[in-house]
Short mmCIF file of C-alpha atoms and ligand atoms in Angstrom, two decimals:
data_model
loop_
_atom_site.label_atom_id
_atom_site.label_comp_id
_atom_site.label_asym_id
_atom_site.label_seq_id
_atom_site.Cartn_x
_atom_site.Cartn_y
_atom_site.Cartn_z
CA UNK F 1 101.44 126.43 127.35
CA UNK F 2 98.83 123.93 125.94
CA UNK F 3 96.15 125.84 123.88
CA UNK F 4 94.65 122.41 123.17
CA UNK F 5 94.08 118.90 124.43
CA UNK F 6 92.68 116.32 122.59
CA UNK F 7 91.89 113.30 124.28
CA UNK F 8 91.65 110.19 122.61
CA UNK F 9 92.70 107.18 120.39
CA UNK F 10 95.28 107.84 117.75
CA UNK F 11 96.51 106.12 114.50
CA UNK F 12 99.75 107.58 112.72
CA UNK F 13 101.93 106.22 110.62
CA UNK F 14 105.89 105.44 111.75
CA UNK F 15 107.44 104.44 108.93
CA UNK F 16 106.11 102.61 105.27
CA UNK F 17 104.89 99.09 107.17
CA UNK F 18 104.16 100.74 110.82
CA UNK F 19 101.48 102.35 112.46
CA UNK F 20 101.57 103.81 116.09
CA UNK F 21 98.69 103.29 118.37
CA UNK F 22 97.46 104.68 121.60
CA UNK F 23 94.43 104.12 123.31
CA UNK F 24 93.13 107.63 125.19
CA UNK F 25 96.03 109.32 124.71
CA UNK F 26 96.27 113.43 125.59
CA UNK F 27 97.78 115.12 122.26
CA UNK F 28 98.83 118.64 123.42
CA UNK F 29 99.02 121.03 121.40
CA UNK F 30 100.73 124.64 121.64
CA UNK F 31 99.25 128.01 120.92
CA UNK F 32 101.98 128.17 117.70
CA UNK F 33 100.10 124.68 116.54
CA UNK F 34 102.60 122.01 117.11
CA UNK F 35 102.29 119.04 118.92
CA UNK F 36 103.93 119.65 122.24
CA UNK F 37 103.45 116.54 124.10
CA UNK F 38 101.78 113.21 124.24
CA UNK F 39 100.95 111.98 127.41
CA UNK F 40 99.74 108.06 127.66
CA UNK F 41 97.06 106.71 129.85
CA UNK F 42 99.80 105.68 132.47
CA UNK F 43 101.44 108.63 132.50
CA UNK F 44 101.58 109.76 135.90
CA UNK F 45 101.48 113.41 134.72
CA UNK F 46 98.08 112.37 133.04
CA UNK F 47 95.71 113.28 135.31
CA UNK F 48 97.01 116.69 136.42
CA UNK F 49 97.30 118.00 132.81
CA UNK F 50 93.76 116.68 132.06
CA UNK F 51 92.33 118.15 135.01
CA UNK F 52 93.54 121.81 134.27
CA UNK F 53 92.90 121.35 130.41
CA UNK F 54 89.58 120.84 131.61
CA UNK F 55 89.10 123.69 133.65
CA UNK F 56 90.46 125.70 130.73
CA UNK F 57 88.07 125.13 128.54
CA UNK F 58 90.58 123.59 126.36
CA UNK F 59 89.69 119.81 126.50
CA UNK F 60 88.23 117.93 123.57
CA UNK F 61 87.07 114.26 124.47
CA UNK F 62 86.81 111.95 121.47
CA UNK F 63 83.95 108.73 121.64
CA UNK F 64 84.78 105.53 122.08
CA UNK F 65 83.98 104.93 118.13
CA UNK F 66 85.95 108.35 117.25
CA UNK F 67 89.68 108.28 116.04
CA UNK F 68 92.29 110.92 115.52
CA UNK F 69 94.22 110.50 112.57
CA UNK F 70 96.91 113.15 111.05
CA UNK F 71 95.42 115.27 107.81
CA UNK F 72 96.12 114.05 104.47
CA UNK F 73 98.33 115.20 102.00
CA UNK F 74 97.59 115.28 98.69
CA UNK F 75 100.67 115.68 96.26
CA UNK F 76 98.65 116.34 92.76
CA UNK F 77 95.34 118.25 92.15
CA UNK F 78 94.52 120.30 88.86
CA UNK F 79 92.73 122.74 90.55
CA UNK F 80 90.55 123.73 88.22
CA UNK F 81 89.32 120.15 86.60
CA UNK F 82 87.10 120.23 89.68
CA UNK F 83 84.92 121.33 87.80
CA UNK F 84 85.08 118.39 85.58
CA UNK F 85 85.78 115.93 87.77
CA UNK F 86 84.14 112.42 86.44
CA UNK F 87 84.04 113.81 83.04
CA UNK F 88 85.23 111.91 79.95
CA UNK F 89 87.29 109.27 81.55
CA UNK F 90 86.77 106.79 78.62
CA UNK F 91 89.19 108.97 76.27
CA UNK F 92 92.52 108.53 76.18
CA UNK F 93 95.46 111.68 78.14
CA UNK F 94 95.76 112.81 75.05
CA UNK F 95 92.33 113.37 73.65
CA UNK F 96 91.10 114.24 76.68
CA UNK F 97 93.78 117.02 77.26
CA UNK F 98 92.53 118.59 74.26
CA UNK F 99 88.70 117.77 74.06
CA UNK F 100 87.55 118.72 77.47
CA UNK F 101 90.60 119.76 79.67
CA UNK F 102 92.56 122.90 77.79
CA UNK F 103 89.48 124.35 76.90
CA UNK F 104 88.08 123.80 80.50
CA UNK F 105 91.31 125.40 81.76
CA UNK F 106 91.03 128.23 79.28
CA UNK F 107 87.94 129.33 81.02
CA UNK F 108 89.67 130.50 83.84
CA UNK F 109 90.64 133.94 82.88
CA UNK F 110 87.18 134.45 84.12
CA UNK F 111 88.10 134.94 88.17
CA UNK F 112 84.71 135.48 89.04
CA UNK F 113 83.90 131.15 87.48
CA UNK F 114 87.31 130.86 89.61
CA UNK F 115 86.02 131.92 92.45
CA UNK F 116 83.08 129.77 91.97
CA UNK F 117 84.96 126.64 91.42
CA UNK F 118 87.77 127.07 93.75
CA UNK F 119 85.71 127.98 96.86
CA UNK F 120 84.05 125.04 96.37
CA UNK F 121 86.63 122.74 95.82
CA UNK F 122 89.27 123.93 98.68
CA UNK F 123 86.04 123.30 101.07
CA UNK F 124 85.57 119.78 99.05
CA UNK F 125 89.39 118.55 99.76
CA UNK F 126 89.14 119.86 103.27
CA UNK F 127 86.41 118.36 104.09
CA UNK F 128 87.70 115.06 103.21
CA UNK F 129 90.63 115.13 105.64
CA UNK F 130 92.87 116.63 103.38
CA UNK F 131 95.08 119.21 105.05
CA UNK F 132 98.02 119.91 102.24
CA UNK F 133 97.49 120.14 98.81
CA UNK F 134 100.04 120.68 95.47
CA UNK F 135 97.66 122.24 93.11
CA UNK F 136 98.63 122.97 89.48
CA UNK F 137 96.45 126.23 88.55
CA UNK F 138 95.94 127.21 85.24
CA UNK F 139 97.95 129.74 82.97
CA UNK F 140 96.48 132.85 84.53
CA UNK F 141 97.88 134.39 87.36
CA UNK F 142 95.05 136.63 88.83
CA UNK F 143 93.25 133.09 88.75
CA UNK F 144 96.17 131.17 90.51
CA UNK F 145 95.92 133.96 93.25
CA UNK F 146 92.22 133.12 93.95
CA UNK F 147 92.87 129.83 94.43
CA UNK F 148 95.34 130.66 96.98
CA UNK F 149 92.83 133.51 98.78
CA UNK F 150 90.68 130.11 98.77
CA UNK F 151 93.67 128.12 100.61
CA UNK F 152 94.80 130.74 102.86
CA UNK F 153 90.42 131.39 104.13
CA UNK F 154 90.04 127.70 104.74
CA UNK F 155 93.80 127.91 106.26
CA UNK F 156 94.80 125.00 103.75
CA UNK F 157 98.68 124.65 103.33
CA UNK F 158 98.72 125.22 99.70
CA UNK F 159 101.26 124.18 97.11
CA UNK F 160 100.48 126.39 93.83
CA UNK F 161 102.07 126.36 90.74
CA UNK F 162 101.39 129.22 87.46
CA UNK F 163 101.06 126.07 84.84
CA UNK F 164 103.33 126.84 82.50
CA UNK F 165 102.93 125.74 78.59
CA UNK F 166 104.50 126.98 75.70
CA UNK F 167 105.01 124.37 72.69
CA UNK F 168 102.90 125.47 69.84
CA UNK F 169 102.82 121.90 68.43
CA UNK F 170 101.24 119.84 71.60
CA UNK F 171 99.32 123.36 73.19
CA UNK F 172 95.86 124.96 71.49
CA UNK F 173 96.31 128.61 70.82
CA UNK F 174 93.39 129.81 72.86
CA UNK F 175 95.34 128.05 75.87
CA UNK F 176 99.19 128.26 75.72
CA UNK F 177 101.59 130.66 77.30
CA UNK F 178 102.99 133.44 74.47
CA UNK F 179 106.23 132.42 74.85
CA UNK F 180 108.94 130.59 76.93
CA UNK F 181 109.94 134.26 77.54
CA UNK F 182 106.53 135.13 78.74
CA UNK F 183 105.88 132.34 80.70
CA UNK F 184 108.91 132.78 83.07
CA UNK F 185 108.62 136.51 83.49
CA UNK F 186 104.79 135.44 84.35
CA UNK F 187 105.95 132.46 86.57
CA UNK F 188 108.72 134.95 88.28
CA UNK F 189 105.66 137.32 89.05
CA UNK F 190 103.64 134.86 90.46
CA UNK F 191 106.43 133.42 93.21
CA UNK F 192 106.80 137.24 94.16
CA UNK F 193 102.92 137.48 94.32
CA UNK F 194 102.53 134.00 96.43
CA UNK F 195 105.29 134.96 98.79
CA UNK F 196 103.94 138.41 99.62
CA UNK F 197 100.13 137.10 100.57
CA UNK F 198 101.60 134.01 102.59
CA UNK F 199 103.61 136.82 104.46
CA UNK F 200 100.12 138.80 104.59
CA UNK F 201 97.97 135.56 105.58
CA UNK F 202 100.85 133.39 107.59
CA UNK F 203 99.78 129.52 106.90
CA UNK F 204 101.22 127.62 104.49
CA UNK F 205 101.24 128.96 100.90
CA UNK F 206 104.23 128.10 98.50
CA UNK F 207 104.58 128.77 94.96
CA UNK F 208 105.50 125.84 92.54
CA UNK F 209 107.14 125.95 89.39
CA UNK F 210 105.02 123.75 87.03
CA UNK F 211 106.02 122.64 83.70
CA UNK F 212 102.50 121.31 82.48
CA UNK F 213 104.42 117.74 81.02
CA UNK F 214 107.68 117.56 78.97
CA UNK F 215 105.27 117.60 75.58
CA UNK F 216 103.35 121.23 76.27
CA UNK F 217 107.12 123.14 76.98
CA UNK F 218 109.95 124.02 74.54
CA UNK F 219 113.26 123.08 75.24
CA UNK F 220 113.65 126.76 76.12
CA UNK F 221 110.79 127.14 78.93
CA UNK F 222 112.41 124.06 80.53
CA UNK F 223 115.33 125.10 80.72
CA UNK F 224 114.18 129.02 82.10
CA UNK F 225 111.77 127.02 85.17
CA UNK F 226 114.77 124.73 86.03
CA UNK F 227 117.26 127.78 86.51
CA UNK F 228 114.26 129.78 88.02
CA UNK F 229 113.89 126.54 90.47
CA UNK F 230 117.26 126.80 91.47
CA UNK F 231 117.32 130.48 91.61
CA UNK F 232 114.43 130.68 94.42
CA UNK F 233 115.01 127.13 95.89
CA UNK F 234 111.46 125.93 95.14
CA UNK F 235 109.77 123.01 95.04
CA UNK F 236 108.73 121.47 91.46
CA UNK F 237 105.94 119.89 90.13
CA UNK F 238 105.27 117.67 86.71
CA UNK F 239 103.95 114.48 84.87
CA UNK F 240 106.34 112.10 84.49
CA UNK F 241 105.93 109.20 81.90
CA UNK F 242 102.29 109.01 82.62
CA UNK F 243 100.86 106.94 79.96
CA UNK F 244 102.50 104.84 76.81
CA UNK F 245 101.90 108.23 74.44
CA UNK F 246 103.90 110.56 76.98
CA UNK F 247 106.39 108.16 77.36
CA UNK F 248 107.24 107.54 73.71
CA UNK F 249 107.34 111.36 73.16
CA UNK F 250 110.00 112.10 75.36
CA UNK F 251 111.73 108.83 73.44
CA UNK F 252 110.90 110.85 70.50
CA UNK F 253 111.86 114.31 70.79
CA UNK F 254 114.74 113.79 72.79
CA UNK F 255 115.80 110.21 73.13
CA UNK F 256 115.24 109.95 76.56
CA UNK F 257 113.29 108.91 79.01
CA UNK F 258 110.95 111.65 80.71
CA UNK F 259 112.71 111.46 83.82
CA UNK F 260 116.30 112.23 82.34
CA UNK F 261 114.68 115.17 80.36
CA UNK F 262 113.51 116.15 83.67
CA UNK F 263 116.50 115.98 84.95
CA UNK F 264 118.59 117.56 81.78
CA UNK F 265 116.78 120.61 82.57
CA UNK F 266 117.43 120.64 86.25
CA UNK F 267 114.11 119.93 86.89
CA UNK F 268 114.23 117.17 88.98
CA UNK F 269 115.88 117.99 92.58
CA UNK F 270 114.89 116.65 95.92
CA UNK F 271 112.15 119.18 96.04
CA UNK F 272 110.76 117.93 92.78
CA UNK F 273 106.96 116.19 93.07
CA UNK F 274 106.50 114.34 89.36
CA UNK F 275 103.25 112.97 88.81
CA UNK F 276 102.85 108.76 87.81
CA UNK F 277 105.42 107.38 87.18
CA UNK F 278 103.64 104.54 85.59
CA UNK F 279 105.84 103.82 82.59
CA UNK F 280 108.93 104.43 85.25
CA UNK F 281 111.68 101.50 84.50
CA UNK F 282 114.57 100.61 87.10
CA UNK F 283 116.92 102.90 85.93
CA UNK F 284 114.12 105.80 85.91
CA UNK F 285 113.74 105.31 89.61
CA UNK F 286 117.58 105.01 90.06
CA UNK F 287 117.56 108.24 89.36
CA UNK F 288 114.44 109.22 91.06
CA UNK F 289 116.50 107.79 93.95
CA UNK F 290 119.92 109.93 93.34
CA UNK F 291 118.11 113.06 93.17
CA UNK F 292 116.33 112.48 96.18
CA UNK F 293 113.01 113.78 93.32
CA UNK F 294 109.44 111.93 95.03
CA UNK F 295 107.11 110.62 92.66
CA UNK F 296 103.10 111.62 93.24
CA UNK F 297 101.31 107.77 92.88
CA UNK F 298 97.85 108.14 91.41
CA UNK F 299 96.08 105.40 91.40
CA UNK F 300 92.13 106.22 90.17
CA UNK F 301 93.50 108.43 87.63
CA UNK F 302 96.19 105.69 86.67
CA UNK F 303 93.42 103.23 86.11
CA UNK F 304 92.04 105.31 83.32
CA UNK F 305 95.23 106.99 81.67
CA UNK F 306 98.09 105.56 82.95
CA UNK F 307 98.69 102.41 80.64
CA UNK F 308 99.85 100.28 83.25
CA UNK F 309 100.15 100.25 87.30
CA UNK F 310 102.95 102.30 89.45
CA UNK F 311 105.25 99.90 90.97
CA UNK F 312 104.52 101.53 94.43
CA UNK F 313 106.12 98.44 96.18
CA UNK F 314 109.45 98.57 94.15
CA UNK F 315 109.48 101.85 95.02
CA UNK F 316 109.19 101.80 98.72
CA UNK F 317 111.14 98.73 99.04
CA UNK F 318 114.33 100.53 97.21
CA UNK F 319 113.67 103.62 99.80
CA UNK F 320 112.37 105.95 96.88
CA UNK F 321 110.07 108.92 98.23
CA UNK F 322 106.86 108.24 97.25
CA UNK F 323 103.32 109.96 98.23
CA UNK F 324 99.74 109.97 97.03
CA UNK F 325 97.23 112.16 95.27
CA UNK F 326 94.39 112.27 93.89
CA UNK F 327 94.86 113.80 89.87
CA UNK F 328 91.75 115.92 89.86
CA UNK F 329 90.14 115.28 87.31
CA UNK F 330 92.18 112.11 85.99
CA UNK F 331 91.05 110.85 89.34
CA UNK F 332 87.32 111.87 90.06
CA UNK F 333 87.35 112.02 93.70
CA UNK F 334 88.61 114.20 95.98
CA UNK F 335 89.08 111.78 98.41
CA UNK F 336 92.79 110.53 99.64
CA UNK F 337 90.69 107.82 101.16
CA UNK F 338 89.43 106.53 98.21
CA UNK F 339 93.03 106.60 96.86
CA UNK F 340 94.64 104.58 99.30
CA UNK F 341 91.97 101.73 98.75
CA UNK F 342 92.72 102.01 94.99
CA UNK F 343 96.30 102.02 95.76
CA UNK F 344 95.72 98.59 97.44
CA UNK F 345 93.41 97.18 94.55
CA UNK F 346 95.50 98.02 91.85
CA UNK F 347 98.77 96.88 93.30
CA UNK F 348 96.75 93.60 93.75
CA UNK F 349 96.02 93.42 90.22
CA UNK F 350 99.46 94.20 89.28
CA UNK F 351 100.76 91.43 91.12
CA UNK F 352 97.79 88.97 90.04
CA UNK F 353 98.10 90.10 86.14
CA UNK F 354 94.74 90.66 84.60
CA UNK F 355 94.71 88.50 81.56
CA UNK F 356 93.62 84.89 81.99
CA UNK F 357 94.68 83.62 79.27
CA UNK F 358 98.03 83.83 80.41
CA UNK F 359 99.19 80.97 82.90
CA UNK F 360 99.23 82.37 86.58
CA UNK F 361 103.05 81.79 86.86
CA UNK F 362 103.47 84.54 84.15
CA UNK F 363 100.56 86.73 84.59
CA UNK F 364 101.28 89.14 87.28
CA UNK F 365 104.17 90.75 88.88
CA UNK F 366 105.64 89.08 92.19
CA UNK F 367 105.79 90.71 95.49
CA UNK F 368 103.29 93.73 93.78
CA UNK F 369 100.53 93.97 96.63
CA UNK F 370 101.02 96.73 99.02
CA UNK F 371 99.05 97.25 102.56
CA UNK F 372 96.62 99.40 103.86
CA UNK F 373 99.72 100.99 106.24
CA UNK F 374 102.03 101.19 103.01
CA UNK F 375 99.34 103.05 101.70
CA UNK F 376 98.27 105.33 104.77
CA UNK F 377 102.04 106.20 104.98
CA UNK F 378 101.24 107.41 101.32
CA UNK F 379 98.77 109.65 102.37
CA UNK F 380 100.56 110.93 105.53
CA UNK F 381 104.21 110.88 106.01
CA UNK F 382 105.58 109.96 102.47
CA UNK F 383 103.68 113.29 101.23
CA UNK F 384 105.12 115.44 103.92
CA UNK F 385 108.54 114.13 103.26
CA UNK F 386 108.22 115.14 99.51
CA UNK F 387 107.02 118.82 100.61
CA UNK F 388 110.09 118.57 103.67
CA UNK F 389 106.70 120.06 105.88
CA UNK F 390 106.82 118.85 109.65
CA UNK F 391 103.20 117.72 109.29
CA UNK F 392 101.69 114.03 108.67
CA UNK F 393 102.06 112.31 111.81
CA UNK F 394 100.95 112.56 115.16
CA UNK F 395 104.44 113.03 116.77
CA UNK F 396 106.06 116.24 119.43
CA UNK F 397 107.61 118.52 116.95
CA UNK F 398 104.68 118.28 114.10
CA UNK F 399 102.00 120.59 113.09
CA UNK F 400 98.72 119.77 114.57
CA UNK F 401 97.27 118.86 111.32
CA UNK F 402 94.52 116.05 112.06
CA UNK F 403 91.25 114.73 111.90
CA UNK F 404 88.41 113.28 113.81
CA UNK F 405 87.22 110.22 112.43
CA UNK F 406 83.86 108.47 113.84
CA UNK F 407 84.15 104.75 112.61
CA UNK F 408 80.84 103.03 111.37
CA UNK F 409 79.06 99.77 112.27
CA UNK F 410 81.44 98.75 115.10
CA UNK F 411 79.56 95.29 115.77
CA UNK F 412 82.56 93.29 116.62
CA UNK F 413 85.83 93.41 119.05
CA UNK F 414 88.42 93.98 117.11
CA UNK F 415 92.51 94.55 117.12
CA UNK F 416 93.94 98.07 116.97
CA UNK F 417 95.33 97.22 113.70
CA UNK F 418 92.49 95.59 111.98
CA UNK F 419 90.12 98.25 113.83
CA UNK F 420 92.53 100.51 111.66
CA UNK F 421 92.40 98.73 108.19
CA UNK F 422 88.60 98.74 108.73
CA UNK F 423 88.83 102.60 109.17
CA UNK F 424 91.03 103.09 106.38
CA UNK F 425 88.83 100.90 104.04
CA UNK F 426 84.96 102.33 105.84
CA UNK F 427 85.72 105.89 105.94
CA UNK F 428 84.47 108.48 103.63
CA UNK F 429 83.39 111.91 103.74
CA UNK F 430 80.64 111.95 105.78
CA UNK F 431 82.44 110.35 108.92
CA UNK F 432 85.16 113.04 108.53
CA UNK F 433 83.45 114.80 111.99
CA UNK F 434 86.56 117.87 112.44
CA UNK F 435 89.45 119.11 110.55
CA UNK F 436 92.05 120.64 112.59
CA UNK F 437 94.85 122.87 110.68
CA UNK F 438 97.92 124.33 112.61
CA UNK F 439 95.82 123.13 116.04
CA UNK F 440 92.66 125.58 114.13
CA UNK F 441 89.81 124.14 113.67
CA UNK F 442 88.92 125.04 109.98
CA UNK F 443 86.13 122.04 109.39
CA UNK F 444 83.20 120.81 111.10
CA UNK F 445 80.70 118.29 110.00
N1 LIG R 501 96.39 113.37 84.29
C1 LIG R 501 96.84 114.44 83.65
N2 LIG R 501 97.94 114.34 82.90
C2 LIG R 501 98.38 115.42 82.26
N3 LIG R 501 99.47 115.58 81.47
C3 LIG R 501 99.47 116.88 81.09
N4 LIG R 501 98.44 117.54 81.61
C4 LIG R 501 97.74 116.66 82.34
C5 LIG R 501 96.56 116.76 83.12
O1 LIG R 501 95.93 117.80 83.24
N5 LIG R 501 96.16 115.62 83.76
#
């Protein structure tokens, strides 16, 4: 049984270079939420099912200037930087960690200022098209568990990790777990905590171990999240040689890369989301490869502390998992959109080089620049493969996570595909008309 039908034109992404297109399509959608069907225009089944979705009440027509695209999924937010997003983004990770972000953070033992900035910010992400989310939260349980009351009201699938941070030498004391001890019995309580509202609420709602970065963790806590990964088969999230200072620590302390300590303390599985990436070399992503581990590209934030841009074309080419997000408040805007039009720029630049006194032959990095599809699958399907969710596309089987899109200034006759790059490129919040979650409508401009 259909509980919805949506007529209209759809994009959604097939694979990293491919989008699928129909022209007044019927998506059908079941009363669990999944896609059930898709019936083309020359389906000879077309007209029947239209007619009696339209005598149940159950028929939504898109305009000819509306689209339906699937929601976005973003694979990194700090939840609560919101409320410092576009703050301080001259400093460099490190002194803006401790300047503006851990005491920011610290703040959030208050749940009633968590309330405050999580309502608003779930609402914010949603109502840019974004229909998963992996959040890091802050220390403080009570406060992580708002943030997911927040996710489960607005029916977001939410991601949510109990940051943990332990290492007396890179953490302030007003802001640090008590110990490695501490931090897993309070990481343990929060899974048990997560799993018992998502079987409460239903939705989406999964609990995330989070090692803040290799530098804020003893060797101990890394070791306790990477057996208590394995122990409750959950997904993992991190930073992963984010900027030249991060990546010289790890070379430091333990005379590795970041992505073999990672990986020395089990922490880097095929359920593992690590943020950047952007000081990544070959053999890095080798193993990013073997252990099946997706990397979370970033490309506003990476502008401003990243030290260099994410080899997102490397990546995809050599069939690493790769998705997109946003790095609230490394990144100031909530928007996937206005990720995947950095992703595009900076891969540009990184293929260009940036330095003119350099001869063009040797400035930039050949075969850099991605597309506007590489970088929609980003946003879509490379983020649900990271989470394994059946969401991201506009496909039978999938969760009816989408959006209705109206395009802007259509004063020409265009092709599907550049009346697609246009979209990709024009759209921002405001032309975000409905969110749809699980076939719900939880959005409506
Ligand atoms: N961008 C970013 N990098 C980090 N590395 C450790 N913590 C953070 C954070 O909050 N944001």
């Amino acid at each position: 049984m259909n509980s919805q039908v949506i007529e209209g034109t759809y994009y959604s992404s097939v694979s990293c270079d491919q989008i699928k297109y129909a022209e007044d399509a019927l998506i059908c959608v079941d009363e669990t939420g999944i896609i059930q069907r898709i019936v083309n225009h020359d389906d000879p089944q077309y007209g029947k099912i239209r007619r009696q979705a339209d005598q149940n009440n159950s028929l939504t027509i898109l305009a000819s200037d509306e689209y339906l695209l699937p929601g976005l999924i973003d694979l990194h937010v700090h939840a609560p930087q919101w409320a410092q997003a576009g703050l301080a983004l001259d400093k460099p990770l490190n002194e803006w960690l401790n300047t503006y972000t851990f005491p920011l953070e610290s703040k959030f033992s208050d749940l009633n200022f968590s309330r405050r900035v999580y309502s608003q910010l779930v609402m914010e992400m949603v109502a840019n098209g974004t229909t998963t989310v992996m959040f890091f939260g802050t220390i403080f349980n009570e406060s992580n568990l708002v943030l997911a009351k927040q996710c489960s009201k607005f029916g977001l699938r939410g991601f949510i990790g109990k940051v943990a941070m332990d290492n007396p030498e890179q953490t302030p004391e007003y802001y640090r777990d008590l110990s490695a001890k501490q931090a897993l019995l309070s990481t343990e309580e929060f899974i048990f905590a997560i799993n018992e509202l998502q079987a409460k609420n239903g939705g989406t709602l999964v609990p995330v171990i989070t090692p803040r970065f290799v530098p804020s963790c003893t060797d101990e806590l890394l070791a306790g999240l990477g057996k208590l990964a394995q122990k409750y088969d959950l997904p993992i999230q991190s930073h992963c040689s984010e900027s030249d200072w991060e990546h010289n620590y790890a070379k430091e302390r333990f005379k590795m890369h970041d992505a073999e300590v990672l990986d020395h303390f089990g922490l880097l599985t095929d359920r593992s989301v690590m943020a950047h990436g952007t000081m990544i070399d070959e053999n890095d992503q080798q193993l990013f490869y073997k252990r099946q581990a997706a990397v979370a590209h970033c490309p506003i934030s990476n502008v401003y502390f990243g030290n260099s841009v994410f080899p997102t074309k490397r990546m995809l080419e050599h069939g690493n998992k790769v998705g997109l997000g946003t790095d609230i408040s490394g990144g100031y805007s909530p928007s996937l959109y206005r990720n995947m039009q950095q992703a595009v720029m900076s891969s540009q630049m990184l293929q260009d080089g940036v330095d003119q006194s350099i001869s063009s032959n040797n400035r930039g990095v050949n075969n850099s620049r991605i597309s506007i599809k590489n970088a929609f699958y980003l946003a879509t399907r490379g983020g649900a493969e990271a989470l394994h969710l059946k969401t991201g596309s506009i496909e039978v089987g999938m969760q009816a996570d989408f959006q209705i899109v109206k395009s802007r200034l259509a004063l020409l006759k265009i092709d599907p595909n550049d009346q697609f790059e246009r979209l990709i490129y024009q759209t921002d919040r405001n032309d975000i008309k409905q969110v749809f979650i699980g076939g719900k409508l939880v959005y409506q401009n």
